[in-house]
Tab-separated table of N, CA and C in Angstrom:
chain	number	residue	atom	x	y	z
A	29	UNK	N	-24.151	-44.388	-38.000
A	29	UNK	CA	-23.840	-44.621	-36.587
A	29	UNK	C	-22.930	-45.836	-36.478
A	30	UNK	N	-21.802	-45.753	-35.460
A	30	UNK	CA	-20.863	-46.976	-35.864
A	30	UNK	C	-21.252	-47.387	-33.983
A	31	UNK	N	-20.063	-48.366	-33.542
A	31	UNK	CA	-20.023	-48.860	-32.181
A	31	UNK	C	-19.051	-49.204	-32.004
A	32	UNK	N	-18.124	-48.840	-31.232
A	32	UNK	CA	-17.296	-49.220	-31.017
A	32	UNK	C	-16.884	-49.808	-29.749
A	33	UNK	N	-16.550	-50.725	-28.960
A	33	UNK	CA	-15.960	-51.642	-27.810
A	33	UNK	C	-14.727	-51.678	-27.754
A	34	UNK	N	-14.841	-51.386	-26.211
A	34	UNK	CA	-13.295	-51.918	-25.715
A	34	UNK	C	-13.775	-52.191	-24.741
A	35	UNK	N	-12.267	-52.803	-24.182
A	35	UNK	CA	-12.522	-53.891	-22.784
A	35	UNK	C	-11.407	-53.670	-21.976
A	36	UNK	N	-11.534	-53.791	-20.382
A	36	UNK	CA	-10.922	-53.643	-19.629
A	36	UNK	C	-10.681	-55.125	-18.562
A	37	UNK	N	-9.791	-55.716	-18.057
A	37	UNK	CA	-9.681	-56.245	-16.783
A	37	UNK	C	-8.932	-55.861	-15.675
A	38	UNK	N	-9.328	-55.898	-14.354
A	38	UNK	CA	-8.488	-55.469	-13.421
A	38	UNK	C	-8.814	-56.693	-12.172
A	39	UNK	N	-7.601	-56.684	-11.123
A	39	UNK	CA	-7.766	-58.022	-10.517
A	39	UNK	C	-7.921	-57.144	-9.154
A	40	UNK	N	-8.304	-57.606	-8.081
A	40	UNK	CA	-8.551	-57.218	-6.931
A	40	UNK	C	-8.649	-58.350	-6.077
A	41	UNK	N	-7.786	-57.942	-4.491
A	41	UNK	CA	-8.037	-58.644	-3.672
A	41	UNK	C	-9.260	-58.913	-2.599
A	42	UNK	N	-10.070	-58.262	-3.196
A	42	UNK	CA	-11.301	-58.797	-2.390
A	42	UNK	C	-12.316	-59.344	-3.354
A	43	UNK	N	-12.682	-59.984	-2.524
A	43	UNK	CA	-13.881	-61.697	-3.261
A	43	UNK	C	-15.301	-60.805	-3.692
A	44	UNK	N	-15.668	-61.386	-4.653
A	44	UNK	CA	-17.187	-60.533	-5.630
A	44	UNK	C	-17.798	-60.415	-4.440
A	45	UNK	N	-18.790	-61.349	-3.761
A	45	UNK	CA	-19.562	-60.737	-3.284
A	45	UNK	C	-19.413	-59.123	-1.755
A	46	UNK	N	-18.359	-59.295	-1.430
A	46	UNK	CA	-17.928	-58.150	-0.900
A	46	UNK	C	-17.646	-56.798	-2.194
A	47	UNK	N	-17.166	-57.221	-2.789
A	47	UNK	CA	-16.799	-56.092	-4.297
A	47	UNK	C	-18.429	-55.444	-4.432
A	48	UNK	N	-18.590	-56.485	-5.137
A	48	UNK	CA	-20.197	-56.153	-5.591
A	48	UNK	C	-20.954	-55.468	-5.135
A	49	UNK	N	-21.482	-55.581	-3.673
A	49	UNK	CA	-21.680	-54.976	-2.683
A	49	UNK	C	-21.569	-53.387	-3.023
A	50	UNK	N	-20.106	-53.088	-2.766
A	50	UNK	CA	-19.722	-51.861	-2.169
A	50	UNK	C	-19.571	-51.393	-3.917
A	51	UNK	N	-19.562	-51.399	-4.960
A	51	UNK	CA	-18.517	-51.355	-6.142
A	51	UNK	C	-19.949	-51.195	-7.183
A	52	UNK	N	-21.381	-51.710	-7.007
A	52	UNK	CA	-21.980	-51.880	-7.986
A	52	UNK	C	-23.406	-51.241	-6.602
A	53	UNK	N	-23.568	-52.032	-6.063
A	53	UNK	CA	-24.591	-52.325	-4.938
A	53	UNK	C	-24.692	-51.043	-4.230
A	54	UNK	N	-23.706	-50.305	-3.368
A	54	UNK	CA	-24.124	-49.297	-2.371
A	54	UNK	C	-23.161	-48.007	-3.258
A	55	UNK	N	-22.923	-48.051	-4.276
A	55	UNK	CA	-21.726	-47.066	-4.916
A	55	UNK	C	-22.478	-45.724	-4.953
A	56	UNK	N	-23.857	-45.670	-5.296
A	56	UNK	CA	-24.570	-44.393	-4.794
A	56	UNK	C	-24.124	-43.708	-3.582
A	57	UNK	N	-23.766	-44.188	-2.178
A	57	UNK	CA	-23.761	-43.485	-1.237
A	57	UNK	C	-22.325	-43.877	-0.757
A	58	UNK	N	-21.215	-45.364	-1.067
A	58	UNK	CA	-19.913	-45.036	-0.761
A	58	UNK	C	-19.432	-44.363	-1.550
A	59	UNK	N	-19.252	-43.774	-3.144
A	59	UNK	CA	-18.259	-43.273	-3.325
A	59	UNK	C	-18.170	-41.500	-3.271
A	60	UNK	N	-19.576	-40.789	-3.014
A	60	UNK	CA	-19.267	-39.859	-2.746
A	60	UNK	C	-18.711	-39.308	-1.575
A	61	UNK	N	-18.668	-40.588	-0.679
A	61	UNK	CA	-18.430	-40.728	0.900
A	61	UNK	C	-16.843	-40.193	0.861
A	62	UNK	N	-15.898	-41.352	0.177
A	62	UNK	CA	-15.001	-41.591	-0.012
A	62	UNK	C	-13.993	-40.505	-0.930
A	63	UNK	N	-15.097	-40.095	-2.072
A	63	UNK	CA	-14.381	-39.145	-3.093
A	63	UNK	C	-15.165	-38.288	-3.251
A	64	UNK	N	-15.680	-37.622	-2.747
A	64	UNK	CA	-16.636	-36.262	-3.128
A	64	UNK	C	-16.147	-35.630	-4.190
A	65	UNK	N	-14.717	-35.320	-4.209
A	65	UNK	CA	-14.346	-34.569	-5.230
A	65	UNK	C	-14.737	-35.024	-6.732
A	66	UNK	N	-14.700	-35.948	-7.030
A	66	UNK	CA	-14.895	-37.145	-7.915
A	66	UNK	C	-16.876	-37.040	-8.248
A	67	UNK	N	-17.447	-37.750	-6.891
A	67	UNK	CA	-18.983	-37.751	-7.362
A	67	UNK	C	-19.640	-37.281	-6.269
A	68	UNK	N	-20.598	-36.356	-6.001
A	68	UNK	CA	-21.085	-35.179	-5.557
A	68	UNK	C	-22.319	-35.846	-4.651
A	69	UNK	N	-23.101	-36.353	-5.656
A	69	UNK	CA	-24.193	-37.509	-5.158
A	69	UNK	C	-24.513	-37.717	-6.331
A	70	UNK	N	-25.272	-39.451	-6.174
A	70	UNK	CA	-26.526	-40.149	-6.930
A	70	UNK	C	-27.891	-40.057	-6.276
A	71	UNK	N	-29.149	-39.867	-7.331
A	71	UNK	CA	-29.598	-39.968	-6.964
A	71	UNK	C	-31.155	-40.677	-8.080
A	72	UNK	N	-32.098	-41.469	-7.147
A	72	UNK	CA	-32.608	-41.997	-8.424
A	72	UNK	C	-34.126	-41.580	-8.767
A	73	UNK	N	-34.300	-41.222	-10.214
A	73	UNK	CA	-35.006	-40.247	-10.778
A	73	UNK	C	-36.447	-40.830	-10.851
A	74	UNK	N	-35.837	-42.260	-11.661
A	74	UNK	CA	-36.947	-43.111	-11.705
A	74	UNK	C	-36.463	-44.746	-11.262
A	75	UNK	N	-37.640	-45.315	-10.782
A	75	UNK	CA	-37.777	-46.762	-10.543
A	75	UNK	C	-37.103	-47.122	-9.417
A	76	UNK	N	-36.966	-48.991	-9.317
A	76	UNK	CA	-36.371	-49.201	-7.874
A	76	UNK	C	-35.055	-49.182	-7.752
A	77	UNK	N	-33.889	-48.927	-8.285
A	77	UNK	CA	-32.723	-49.603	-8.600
A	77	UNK	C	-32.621	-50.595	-9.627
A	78	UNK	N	-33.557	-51.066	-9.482
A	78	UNK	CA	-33.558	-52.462	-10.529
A	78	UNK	C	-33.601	-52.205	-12.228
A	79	UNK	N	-33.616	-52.968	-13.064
A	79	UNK	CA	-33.549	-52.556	-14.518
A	79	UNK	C	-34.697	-51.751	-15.089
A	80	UNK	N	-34.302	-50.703	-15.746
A	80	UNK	CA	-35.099	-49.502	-15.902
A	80	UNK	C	-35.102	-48.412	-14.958
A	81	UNK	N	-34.205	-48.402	-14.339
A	81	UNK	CA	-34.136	-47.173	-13.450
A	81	UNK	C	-33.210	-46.225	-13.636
A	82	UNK	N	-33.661	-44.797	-13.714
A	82	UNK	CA	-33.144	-43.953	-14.181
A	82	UNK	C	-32.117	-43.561	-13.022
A	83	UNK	N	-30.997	-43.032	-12.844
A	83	UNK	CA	-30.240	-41.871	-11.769
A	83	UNK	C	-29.673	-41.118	-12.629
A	84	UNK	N	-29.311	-40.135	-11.879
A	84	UNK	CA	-28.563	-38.646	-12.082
A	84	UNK	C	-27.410	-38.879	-10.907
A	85	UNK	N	-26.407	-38.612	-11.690
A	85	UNK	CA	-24.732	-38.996	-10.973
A	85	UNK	C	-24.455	-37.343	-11.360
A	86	UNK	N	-24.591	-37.053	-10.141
A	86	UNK	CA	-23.926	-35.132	-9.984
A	86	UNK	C	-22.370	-35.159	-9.546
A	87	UNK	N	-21.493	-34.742	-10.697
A	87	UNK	CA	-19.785	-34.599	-10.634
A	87	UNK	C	-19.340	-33.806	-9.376
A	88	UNK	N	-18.440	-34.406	-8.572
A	88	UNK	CA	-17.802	-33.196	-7.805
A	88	UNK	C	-17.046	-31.962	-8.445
A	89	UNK	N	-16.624	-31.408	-7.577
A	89	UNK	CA	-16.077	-29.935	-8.338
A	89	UNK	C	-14.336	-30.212	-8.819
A	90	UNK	N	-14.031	-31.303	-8.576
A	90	UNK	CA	-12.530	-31.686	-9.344
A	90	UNK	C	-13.348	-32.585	-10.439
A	91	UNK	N	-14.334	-32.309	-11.324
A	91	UNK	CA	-14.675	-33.065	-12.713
A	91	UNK	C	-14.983	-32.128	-13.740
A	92	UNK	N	-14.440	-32.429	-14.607
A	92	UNK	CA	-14.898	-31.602	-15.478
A	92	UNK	C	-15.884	-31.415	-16.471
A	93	UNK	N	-17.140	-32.181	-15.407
A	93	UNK	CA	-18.267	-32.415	-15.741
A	93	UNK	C	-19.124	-32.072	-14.621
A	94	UNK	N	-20.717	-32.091	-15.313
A	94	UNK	CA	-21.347	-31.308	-14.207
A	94	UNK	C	-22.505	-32.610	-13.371
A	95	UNK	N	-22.924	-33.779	-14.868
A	95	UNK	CA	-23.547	-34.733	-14.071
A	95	UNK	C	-23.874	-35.687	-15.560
A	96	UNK	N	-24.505	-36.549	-15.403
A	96	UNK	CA	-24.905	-37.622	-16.265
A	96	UNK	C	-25.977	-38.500	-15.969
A	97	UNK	N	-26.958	-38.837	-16.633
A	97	UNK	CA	-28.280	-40.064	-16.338
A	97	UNK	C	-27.631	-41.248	-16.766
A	98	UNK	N	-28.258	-41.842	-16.071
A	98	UNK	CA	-27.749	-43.806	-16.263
A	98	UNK	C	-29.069	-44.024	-16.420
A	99	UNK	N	-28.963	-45.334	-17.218
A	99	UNK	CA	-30.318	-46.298	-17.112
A	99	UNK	C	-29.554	-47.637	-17.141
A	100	UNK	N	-30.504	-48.400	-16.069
A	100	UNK	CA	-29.940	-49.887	-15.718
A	100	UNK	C	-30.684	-50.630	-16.715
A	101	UNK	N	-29.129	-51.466	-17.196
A	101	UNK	CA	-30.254	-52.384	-17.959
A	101	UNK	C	-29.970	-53.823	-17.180
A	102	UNK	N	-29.078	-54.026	-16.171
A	102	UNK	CA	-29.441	-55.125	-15.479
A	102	UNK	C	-28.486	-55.688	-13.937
A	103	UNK	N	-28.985	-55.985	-13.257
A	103	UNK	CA	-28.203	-56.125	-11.985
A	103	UNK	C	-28.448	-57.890	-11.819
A	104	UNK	N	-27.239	-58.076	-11.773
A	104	UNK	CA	-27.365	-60.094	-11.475
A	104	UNK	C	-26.495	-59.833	-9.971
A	105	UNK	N	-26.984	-60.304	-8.901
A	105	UNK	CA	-26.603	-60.081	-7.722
A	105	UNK	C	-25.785	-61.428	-7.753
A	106	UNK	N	-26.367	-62.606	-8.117
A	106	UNK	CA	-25.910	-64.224	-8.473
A	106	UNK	C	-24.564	-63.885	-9.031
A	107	UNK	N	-24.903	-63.508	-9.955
A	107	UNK	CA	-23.446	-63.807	-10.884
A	107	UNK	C	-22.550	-62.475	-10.964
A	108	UNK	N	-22.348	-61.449	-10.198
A	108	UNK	CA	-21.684	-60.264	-9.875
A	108	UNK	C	-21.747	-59.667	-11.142
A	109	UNK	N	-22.804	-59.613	-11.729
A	109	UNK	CA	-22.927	-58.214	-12.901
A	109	UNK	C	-23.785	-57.359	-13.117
A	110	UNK	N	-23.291	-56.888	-13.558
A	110	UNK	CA	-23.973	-55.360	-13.967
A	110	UNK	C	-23.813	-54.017	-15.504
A	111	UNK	N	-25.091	-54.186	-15.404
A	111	UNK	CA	-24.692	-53.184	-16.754
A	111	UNK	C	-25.511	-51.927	-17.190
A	112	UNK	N	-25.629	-50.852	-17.259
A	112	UNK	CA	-26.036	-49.832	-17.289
A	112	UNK	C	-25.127	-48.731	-18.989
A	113	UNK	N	-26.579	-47.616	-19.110
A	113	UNK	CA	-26.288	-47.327	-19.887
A	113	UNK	C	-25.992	-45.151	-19.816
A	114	UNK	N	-25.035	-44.830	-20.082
A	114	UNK	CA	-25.249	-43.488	-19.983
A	114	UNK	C	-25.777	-43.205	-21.155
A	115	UNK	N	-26.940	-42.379	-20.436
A	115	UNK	CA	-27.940	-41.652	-21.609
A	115	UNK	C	-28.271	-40.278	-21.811
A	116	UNK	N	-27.666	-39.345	-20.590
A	116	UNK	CA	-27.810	-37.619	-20.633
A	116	UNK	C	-26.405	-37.273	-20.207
A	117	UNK	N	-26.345	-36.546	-20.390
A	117	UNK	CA	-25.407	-35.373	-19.759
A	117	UNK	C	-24.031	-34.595	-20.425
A	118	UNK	N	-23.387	-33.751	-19.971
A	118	UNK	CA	-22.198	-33.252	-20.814
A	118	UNK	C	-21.411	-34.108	-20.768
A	119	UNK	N	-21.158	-35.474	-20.627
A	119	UNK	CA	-19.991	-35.927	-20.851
A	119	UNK	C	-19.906	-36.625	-22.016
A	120	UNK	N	-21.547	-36.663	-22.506
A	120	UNK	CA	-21.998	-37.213	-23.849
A	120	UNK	C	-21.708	-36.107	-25.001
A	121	UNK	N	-20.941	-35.606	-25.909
A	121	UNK	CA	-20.759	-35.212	-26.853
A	121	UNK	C	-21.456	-35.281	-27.768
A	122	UNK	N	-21.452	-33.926	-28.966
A	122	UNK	CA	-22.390	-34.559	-29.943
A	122	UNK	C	-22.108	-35.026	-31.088
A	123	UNK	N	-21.057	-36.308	-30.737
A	123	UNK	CA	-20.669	-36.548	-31.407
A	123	UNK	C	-20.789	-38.371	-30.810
A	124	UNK	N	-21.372	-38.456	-30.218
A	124	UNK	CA	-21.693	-39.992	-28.981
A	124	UNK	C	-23.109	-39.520	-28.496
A	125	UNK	N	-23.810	-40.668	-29.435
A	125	UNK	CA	-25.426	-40.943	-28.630
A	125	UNK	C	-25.853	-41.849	-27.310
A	126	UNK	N	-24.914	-42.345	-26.986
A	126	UNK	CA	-24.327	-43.054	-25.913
A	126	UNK	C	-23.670	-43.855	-25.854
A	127	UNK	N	-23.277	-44.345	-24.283
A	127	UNK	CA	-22.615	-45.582	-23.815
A	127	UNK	C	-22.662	-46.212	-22.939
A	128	UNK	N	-22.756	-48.071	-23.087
A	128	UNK	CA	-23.259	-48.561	-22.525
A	128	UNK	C	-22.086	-49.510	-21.885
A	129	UNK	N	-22.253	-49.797	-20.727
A	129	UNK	CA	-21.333	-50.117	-19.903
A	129	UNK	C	-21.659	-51.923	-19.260
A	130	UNK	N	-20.883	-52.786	-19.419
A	130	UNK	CA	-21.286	-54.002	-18.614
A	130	UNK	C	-20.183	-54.048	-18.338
A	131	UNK	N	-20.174	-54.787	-16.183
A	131	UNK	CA	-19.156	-55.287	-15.420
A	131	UNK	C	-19.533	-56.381	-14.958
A	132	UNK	N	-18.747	-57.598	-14.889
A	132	UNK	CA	-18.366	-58.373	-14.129
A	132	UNK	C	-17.402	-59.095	-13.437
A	133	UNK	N	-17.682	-59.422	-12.189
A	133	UNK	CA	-16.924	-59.445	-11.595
A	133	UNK	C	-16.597	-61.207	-11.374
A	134	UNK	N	-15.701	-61.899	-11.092
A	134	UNK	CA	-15.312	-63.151	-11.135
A	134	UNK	C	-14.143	-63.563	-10.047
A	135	UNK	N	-14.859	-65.062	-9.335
A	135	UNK	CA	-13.335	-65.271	-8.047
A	135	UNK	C	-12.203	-65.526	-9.087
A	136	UNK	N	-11.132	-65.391	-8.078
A	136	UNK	CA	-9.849	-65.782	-8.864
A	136	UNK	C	-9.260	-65.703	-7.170
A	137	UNK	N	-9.051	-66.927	-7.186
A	137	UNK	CA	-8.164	-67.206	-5.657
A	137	UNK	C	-9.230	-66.577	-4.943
A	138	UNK	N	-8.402	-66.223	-4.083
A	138	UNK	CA	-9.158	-65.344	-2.656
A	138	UNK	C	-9.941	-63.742	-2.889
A	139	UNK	N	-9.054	-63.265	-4.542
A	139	UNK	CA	-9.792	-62.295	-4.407
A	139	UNK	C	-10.739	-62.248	-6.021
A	140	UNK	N	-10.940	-61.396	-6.932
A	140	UNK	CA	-11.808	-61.314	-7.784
A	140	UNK	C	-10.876	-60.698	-9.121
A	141	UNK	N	-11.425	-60.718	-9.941
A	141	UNK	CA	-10.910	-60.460	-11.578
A	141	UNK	C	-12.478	-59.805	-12.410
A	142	UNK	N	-11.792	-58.768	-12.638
A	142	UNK	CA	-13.324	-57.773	-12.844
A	142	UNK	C	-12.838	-56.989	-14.521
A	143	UNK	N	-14.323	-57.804	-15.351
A	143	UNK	CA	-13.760	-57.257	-16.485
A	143	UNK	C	-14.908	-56.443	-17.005
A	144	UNK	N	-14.853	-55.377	-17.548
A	144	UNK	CA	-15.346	-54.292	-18.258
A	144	UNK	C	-15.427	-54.397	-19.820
A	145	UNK	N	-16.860	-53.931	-19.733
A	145	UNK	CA	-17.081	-53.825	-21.505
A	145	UNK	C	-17.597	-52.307	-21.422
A	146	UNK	N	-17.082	-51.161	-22.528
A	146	UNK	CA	-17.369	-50.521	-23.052
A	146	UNK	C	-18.033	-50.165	-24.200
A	147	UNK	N	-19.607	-49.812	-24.943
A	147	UNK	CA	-19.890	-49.828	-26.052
A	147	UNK	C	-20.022	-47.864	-26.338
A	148	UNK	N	-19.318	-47.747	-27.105
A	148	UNK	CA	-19.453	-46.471	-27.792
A	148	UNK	C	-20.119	-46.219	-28.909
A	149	UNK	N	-21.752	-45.935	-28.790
A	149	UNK	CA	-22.579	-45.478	-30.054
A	149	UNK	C	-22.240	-44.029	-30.140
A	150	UNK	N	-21.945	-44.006	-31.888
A	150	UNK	CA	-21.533	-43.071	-31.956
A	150	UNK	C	-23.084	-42.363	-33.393
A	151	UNK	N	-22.641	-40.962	-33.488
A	151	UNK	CA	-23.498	-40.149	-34.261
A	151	UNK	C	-23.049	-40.277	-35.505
A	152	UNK	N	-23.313	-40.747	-37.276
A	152	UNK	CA	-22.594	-40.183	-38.167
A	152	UNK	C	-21.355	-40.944	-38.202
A	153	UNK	N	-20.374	-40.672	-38.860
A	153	UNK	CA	-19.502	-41.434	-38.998
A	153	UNK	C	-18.011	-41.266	-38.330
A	154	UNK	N	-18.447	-41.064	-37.217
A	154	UNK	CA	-17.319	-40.832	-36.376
A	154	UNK	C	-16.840	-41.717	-35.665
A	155	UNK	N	-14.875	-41.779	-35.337
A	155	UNK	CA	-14.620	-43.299	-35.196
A	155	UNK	C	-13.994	-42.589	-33.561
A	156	UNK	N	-14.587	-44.049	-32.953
A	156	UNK	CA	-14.086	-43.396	-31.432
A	156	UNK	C	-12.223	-44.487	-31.201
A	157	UNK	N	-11.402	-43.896	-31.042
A	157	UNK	CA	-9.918	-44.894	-30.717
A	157	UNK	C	-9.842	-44.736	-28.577
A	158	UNK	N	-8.903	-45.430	-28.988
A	158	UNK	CA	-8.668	-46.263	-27.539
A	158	UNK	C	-8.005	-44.807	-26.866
A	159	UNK	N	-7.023	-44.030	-27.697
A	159	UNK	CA	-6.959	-42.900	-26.698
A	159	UNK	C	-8.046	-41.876	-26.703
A	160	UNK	N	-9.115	-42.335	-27.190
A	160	UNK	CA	-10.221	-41.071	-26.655
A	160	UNK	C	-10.720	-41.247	-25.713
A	161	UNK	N	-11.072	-42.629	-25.005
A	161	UNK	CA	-11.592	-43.068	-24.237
A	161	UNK	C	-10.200	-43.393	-22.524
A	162	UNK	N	-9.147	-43.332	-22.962
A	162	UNK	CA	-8.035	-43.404	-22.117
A	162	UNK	C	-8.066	-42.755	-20.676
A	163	UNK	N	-8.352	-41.616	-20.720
A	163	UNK	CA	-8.623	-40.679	-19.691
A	163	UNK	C	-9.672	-40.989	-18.802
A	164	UNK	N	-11.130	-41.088	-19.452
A	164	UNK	CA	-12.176	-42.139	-18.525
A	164	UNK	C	-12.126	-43.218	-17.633
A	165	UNK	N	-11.517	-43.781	-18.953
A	165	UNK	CA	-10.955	-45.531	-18.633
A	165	UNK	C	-9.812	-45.214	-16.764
A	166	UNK	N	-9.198	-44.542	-17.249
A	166	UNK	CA	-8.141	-44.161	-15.572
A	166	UNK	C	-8.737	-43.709	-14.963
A	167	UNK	N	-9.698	-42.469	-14.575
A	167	UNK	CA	-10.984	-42.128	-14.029
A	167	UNK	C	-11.667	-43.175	-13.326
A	168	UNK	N	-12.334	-44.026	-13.803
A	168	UNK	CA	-12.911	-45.187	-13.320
A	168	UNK	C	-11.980	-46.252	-12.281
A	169	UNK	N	-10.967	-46.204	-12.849
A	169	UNK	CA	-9.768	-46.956	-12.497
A	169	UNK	C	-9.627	-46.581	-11.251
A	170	UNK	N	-9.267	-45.066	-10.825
A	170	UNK	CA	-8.701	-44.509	-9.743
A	170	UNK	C	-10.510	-44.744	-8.824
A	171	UNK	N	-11.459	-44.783	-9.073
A	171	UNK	CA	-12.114	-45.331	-7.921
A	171	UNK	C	-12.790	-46.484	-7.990
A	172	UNK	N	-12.558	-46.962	-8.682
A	172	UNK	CA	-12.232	-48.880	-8.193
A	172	UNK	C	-10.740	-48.509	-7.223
A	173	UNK	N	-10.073	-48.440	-7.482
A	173	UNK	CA	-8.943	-48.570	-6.813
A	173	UNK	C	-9.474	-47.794	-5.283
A	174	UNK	N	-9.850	-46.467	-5.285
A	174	UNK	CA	-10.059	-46.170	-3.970
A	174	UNK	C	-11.515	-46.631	-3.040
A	175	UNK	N	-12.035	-47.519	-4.113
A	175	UNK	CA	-12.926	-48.286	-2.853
A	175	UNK	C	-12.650	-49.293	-2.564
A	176	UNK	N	-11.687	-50.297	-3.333
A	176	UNK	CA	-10.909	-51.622	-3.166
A	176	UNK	C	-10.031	-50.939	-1.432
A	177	UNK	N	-9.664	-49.891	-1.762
A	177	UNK	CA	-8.552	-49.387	-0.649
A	177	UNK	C	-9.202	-49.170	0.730
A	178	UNK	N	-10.605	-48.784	0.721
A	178	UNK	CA	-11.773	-48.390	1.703
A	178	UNK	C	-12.016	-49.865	2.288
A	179	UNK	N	-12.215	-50.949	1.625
A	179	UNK	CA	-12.494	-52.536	1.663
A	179	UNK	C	-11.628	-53.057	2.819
A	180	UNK	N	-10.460	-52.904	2.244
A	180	UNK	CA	-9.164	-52.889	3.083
A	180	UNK	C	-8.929	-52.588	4.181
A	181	UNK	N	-9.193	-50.888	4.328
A	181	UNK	CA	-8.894	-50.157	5.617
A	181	UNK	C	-10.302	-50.843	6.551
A	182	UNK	N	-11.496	-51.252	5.910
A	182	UNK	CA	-12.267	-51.197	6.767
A	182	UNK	C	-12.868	-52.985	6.470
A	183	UNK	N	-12.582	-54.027	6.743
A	183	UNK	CA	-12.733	-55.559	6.912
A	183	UNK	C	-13.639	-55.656	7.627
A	184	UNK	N	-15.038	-54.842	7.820
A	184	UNK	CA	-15.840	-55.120	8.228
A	184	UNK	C	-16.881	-54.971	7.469
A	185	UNK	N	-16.737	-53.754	7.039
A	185	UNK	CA	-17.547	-53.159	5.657
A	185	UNK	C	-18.039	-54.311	4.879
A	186	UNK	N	-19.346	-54.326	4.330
A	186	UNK	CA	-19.890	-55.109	2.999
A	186	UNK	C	-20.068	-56.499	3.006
A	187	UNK	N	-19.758	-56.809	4.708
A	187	UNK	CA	-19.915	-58.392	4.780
A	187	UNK	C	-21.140	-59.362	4.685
C-alpha cells in the first residue's frame, strides 16, 4: 500500500469565517441548492456532524458517479479547518482504499487563501500521478468557485 499527497491553494475574496460557514459548515444543504447537477443531497448516516460522523453525498445526474460515504475526522470552527475522509462508494476504485482530505482556510487581506491536502491510500503497488487526480481536483474547484460566486451575489448570506 503506498500514499500519495498532493496539495492545492486557491485564494478567495471572502474572509474564513464567512467561507467556512457556507464551504465546510452548511455545504450539505448550499451546494445542492446551488448545483444539483453536481450533488443531489447529503445526508448524515451516523453521528452529530462532528468527528466520527458518517454521510452519504448522493451525485447529481451530470456525475459520473452515483454517491460516496465521508467520515469526519475533524472540524476546527477556530481555526477554519477541516478534514474528512472518503471511505465508500464508486468513486473509490479498486485500486484506492481511500482518501483523505484536509482544508484550511486562512485571512489574507480582506479575503482568505484556502489550501488543500490530498492523501491517496492506495491498494498494492499502485502509483497514483497528479494527472489522475486532475479532473477531481477541477471538480472541486468549479464549486468552490460557484459558492464563492453565491457569497457574492448574496452579502448577506453566512454572516
Amino acid at each position: 500500500m503506498g500514499v500519495y499527497t498532493f496539495e492545492n491553494e486557491y485564494t478567495s475574496e471572502i474572509p474564513p469565517p464567512r467561507l467556512f460557514k457556507a464551504f465546510v459548515l452548511d455545504a450539505d444543504n448550499l451546494i445542492p441548492k446551488i448545483a444539483p447537477q453536481a450533488i443531489k443531497h447529503a445526508e448524515i448516516l451516523e453521528g452529530d456532524g462532528g468527528p466520527g460522523t458518517i454521510k452519504k453525498i448522493t451525485f447529481g445526474e451530470g456525475s459520473q458517479y452515483g454517491y460516496v460515504k465521508h467520515k469526519i475526522d475533524s472540524v476546527d470552527e477556530a481555526n477554519y479547518s477541516y478534514a474528512y475522509t472518503l471511505i465508500e462508494g464508486d468513486a473509490l476504485t479498486d485500486t484506492i482504499e481511500k482518501v483523505s482530505y484536509e482544508t484550511k482556510l486562512m485571512a489574507s487581506g480582506s479575503g482568505s487563501i484556502i489550501k488543500s491536502i490530498s492523501h491517496y491510500h492506495t491498494k498494492g503497488d499502485v502509483e497514483i500521478k497528479e494527472e489522475h487526480v486532475k479532473a477531481g481536483k477541477e471538480k472541486a474547484h468549479g464549486l468552490f468557485k460557484l459558492i464563492e460566486s453565491y457569497l457574492k451575489g448574496h452579502p448577506d448570506a453566512y454572516n
